[in-house]
mmCIF file of C-alpha atoms and ligand atoms in Angstrom:
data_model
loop_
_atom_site.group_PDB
_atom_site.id
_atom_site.type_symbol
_atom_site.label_atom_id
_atom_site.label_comp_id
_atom_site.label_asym_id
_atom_site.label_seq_id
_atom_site.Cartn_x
_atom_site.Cartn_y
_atom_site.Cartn_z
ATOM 1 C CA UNK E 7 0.000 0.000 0.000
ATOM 2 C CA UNK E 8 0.974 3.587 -0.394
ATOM 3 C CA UNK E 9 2.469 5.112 2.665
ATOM 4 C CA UNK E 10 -0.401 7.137 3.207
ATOM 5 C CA UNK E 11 -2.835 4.606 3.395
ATOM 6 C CA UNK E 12 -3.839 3.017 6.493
ATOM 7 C CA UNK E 13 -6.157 -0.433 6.767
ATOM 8 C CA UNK E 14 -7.702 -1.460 9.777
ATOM 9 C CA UNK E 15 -10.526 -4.146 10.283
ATOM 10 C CA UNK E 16 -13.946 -3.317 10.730
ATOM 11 C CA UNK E 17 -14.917 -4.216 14.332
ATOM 12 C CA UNK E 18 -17.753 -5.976 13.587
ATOM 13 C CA UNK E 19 -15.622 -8.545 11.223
ATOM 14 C CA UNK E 20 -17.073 -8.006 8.295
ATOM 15 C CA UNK E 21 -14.875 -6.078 6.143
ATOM 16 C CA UNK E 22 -11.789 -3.266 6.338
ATOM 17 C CA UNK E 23 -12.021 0.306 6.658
ATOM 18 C CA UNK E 24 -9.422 1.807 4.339
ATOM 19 C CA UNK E 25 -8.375 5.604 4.778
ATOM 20 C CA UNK E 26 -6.488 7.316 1.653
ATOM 21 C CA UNK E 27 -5.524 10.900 1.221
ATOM 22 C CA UNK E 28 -8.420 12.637 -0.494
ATOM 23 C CA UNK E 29 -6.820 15.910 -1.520
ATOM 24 C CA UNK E 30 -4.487 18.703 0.425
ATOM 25 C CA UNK E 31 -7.018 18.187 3.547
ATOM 26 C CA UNK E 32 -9.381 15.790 3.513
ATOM 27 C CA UNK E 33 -8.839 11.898 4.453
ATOM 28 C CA UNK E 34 -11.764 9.676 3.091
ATOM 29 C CA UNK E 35 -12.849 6.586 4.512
ATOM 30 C CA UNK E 36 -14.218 3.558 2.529
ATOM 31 C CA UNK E 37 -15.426 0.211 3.416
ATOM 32 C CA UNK E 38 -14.122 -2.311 1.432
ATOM 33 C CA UNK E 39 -14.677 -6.339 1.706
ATOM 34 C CA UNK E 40 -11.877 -8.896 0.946
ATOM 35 C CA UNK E 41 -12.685 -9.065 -3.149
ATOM 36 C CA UNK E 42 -12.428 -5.146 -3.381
ATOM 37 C CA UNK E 43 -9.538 -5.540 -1.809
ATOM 38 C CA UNK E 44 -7.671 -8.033 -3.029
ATOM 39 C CA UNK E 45 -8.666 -5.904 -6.834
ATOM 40 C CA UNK E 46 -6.979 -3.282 -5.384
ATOM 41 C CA UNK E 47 -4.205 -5.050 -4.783
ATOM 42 C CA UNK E 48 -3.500 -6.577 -7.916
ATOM 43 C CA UNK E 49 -4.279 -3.523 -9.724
ATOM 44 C CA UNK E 50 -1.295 -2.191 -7.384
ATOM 45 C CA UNK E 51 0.938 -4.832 -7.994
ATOM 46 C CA UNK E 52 0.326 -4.507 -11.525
ATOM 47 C CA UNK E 53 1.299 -0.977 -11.290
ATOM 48 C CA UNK E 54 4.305 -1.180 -9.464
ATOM 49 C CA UNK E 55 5.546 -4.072 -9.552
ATOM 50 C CA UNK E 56 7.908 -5.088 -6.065
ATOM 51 C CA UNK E 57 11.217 -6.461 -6.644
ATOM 52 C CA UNK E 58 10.858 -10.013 -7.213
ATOM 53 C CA UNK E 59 12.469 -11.457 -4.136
ATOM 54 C CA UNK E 60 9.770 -9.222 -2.345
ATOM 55 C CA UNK E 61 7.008 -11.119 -3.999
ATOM 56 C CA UNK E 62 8.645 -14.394 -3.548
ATOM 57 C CA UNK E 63 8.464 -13.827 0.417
ATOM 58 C CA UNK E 64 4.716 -12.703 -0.002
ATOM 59 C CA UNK E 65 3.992 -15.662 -1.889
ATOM 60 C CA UNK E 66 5.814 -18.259 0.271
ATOM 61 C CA UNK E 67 3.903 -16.766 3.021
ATOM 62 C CA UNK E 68 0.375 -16.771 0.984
ATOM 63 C CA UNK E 69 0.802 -20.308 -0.286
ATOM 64 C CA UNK E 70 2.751 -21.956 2.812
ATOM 65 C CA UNK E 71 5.129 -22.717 0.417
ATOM 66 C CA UNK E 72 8.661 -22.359 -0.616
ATOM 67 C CA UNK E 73 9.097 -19.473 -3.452
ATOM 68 C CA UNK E 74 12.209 -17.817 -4.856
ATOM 69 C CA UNK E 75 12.789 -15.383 -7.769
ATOM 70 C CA UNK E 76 14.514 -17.383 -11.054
ATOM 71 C CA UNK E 77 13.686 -17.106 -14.530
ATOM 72 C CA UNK E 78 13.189 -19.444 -17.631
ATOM 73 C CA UNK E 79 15.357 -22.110 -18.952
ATOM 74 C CA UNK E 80 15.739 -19.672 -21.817
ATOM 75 C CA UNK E 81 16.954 -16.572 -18.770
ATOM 76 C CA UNK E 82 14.433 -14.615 -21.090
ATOM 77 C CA UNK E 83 10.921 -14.539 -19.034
ATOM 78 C CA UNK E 84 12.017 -13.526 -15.059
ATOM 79 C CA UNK E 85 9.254 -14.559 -12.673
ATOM 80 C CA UNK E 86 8.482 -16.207 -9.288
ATOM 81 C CA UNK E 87 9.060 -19.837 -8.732
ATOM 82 C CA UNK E 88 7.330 -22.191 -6.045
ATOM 83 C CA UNK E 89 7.070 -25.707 -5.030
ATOM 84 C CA UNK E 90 3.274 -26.186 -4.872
ATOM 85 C CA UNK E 91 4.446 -29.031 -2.527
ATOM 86 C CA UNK E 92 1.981 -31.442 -4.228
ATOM 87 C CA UNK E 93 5.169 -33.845 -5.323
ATOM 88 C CA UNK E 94 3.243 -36.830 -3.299
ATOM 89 C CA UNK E 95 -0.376 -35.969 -4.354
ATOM 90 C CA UNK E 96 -1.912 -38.889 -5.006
ATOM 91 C CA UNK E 97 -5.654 -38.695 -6.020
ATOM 92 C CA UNK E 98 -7.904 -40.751 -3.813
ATOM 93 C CA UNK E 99 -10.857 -40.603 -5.646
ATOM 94 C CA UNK E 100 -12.833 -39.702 -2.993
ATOM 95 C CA UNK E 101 -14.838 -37.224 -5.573
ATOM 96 C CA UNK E 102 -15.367 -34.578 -2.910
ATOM 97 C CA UNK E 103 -14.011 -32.047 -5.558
ATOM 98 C CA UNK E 104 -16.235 -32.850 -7.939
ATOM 99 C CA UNK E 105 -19.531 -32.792 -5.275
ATOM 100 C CA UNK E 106 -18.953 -29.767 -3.501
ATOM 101 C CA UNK E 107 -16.580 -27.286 -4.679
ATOM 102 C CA UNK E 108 -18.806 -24.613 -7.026
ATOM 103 C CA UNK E 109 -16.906 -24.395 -10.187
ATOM 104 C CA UNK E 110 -18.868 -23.669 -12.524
ATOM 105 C CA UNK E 111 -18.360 -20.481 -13.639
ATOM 106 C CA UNK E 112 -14.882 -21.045 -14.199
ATOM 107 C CA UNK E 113 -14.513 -22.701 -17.527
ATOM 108 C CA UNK E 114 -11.774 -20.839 -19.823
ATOM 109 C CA UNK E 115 -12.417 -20.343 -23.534
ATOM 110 C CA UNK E 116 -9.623 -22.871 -24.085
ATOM 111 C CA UNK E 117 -12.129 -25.851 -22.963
ATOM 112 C CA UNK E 118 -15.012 -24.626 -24.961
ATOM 113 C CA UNK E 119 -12.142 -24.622 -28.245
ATOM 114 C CA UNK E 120 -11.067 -27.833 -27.313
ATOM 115 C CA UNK E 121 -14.465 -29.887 -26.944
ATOM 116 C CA UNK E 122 -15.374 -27.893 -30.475
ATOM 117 C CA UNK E 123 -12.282 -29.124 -32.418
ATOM 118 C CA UNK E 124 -12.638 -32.393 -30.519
ATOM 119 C CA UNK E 125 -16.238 -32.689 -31.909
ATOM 120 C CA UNK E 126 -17.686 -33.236 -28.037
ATOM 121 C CA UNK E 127 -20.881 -32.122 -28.699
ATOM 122 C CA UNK E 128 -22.514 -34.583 -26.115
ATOM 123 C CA UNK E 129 -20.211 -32.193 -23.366
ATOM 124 C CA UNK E 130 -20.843 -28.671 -25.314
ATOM 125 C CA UNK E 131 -24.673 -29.512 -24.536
ATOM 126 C CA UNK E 132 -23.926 -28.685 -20.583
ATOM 127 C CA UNK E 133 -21.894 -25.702 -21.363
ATOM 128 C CA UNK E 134 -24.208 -22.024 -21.748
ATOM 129 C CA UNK E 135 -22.148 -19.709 -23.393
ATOM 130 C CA UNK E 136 -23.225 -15.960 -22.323
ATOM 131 C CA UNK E 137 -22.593 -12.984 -24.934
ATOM 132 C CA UNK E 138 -22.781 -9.356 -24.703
ATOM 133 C CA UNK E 139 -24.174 -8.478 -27.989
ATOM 134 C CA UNK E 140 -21.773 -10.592 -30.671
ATOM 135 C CA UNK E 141 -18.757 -11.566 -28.264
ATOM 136 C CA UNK E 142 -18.687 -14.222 -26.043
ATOM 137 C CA UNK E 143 -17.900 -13.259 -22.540
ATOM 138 C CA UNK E 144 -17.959 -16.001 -20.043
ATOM 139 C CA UNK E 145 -19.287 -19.691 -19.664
ATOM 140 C CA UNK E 146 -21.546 -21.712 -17.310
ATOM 141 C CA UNK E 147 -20.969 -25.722 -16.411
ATOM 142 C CA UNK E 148 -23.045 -27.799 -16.043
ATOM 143 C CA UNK E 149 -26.288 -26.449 -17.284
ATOM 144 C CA UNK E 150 -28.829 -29.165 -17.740
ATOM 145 C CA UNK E 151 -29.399 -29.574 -21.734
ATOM 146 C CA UNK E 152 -32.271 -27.276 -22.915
ATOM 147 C CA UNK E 153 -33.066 -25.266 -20.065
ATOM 148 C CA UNK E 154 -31.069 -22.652 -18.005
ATOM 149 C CA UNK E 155 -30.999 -24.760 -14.770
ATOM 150 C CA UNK E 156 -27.277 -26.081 -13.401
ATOM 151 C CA UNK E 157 -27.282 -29.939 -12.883
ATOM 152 C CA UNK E 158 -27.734 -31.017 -9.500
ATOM 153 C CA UNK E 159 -24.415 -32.699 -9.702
ATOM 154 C CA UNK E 160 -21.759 -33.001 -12.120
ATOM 155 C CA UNK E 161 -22.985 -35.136 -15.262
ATOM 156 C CA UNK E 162 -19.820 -36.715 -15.785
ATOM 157 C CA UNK E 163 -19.359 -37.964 -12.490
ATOM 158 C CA UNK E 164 -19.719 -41.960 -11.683
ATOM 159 C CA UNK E 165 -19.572 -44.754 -8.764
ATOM 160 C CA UNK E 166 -18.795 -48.287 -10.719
ATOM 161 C CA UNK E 167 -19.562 -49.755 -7.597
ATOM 162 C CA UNK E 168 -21.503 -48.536 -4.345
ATOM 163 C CA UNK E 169 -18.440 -48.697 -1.788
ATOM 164 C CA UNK E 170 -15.808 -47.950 -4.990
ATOM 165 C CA UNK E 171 -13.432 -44.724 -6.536
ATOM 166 C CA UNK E 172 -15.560 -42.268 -7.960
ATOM 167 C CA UNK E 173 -14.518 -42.058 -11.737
ATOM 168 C CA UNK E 174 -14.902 -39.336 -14.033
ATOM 169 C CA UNK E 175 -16.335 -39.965 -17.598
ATOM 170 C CA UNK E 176 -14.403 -37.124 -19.523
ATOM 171 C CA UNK E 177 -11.105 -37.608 -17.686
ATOM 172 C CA UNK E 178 -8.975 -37.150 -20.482
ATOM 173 C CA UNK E 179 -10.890 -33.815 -21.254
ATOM 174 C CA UNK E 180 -12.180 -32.883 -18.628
ATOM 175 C CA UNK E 181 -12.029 -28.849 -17.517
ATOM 176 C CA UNK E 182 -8.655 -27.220 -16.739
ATOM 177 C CA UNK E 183 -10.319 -26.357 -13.328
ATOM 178 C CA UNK E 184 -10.768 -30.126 -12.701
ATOM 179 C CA UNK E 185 -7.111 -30.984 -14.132
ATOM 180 C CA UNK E 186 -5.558 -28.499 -12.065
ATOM 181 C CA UNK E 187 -7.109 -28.901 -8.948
ATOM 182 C CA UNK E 188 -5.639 -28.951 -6.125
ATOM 183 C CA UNK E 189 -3.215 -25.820 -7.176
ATOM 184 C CA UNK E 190 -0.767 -26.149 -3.922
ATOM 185 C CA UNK E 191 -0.964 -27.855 -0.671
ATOM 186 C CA UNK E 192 -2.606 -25.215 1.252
ATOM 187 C CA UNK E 193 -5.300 -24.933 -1.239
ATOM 188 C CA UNK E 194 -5.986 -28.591 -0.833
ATOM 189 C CA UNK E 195 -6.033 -28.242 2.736
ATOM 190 C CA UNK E 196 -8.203 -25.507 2.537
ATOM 191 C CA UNK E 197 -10.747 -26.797 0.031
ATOM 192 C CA UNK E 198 -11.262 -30.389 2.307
ATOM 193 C CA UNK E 199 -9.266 -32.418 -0.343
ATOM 194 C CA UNK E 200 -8.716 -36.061 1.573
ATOM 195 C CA UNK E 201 -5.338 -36.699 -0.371
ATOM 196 C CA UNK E 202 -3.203 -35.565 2.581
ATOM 197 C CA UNK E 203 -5.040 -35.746 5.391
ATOM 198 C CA UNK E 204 -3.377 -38.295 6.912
ATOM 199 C CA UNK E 205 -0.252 -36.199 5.961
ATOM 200 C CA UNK E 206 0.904 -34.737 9.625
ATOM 201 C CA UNK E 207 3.203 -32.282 8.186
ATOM 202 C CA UNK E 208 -0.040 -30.678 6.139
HETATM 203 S S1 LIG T 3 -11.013 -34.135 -3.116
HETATM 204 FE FE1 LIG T 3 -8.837 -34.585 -3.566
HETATM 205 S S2 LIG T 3 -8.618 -36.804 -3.247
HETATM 206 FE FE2 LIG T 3 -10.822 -36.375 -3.438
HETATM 207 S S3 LIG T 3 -11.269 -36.671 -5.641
HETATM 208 FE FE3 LIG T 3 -10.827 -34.475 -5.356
HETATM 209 S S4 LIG T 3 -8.616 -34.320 -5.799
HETATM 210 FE FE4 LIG T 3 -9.036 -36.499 -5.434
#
């Protein structure tokens, strides 16, 4: 933050109070919640960027995870490195991911290209594609074929057997979100994912 900003929580918990110099005299206060903030942020980083062995300390302590400034094989692209610590992730198919983490509003255009040029039409059936006026500007999985409901659960989803692995359908084209998932450690710890849990350094 600038140095003549100052945050403070709200007392009541639900949000920050952020005060910013207004002008020559005036100081203005504005509630913001942790999405406006973490925009404002970003748009700061973006700005200015910090030296990168700044960032790699505020991402080690974000992810709870070791980070450290480096650049491309090439030395051409200079960035932030990490070890997501998910070297021993081992999927238990458990399917909890798939029940109860809402992702469905965060399909990238590269899925929708992919199931076209795969000819997947039986998956492009779940997927509403919203435009503003000719462009296309976001998508929504799974929406049940023909109407503008979501699916109770995902459609791809299966149990071969009652006390089995749950087993996805589309596995080899499945979502990025689904592929990637989980990003780090922490974010499987913090989304309930049972591949570590019996993990006691987690
Ligand atoms: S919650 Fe974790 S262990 Fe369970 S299916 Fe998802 S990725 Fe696999």
């Amino acid at each position: 933050m600038d140095p003549d900003v100052t945050v403070s929580e709200d007392l009541h918990g639900n949000g920050l109070w952020i005060v910013e110099s207004g002008g020559r005299h005036t100081r203005k206060m504005k509630k913001t919640d942790p999405r406006k903030l973490a925009d404002r942020l970003l748009h700061q980083l973006e700005a200015r960027p910090p030296p990168l062995a700044l960032l790699a300390d505020l991402c080690s302590t974000i992810f709870e995870a070791p980070a450290w400034p480096g650049s491309e094989d090439s030395g051409r692209k200079e960035g932030v490195w990490m070890d997501t610590r998910m070297a021993n992730f081992q999927c238990r198919q458990c399917g909890r991911c798939c029940r109860e983490l809402n992702f469905r509003h965060q399909l990238p255009e590269t899925d929708y290209q992919r199931w076209i040029q795969s000819g997947r039409n039986d998956i492009l059936e779940w997927v509403a594609v919203h435009r503003r006026g000719e462009n296309i500007i976001s998508f929504s999985i799974w929406v049940v074929p023909g109407t503008l409901s979501f699916a109770t659960e995902c459609p791809w989803l299966r149990k071969t057997d009652i006390d089995g692995p749950w087993r996805c359908d589309i596995h080899d084209i499945k979502p990025e979100i689904c592929r990637e998932y989980p990003g780090t450690r922490k974010h499987a710890r913090m989304t309930g994912c049972s591949a570590f849990q019996t993990n006691k350094h987690l």
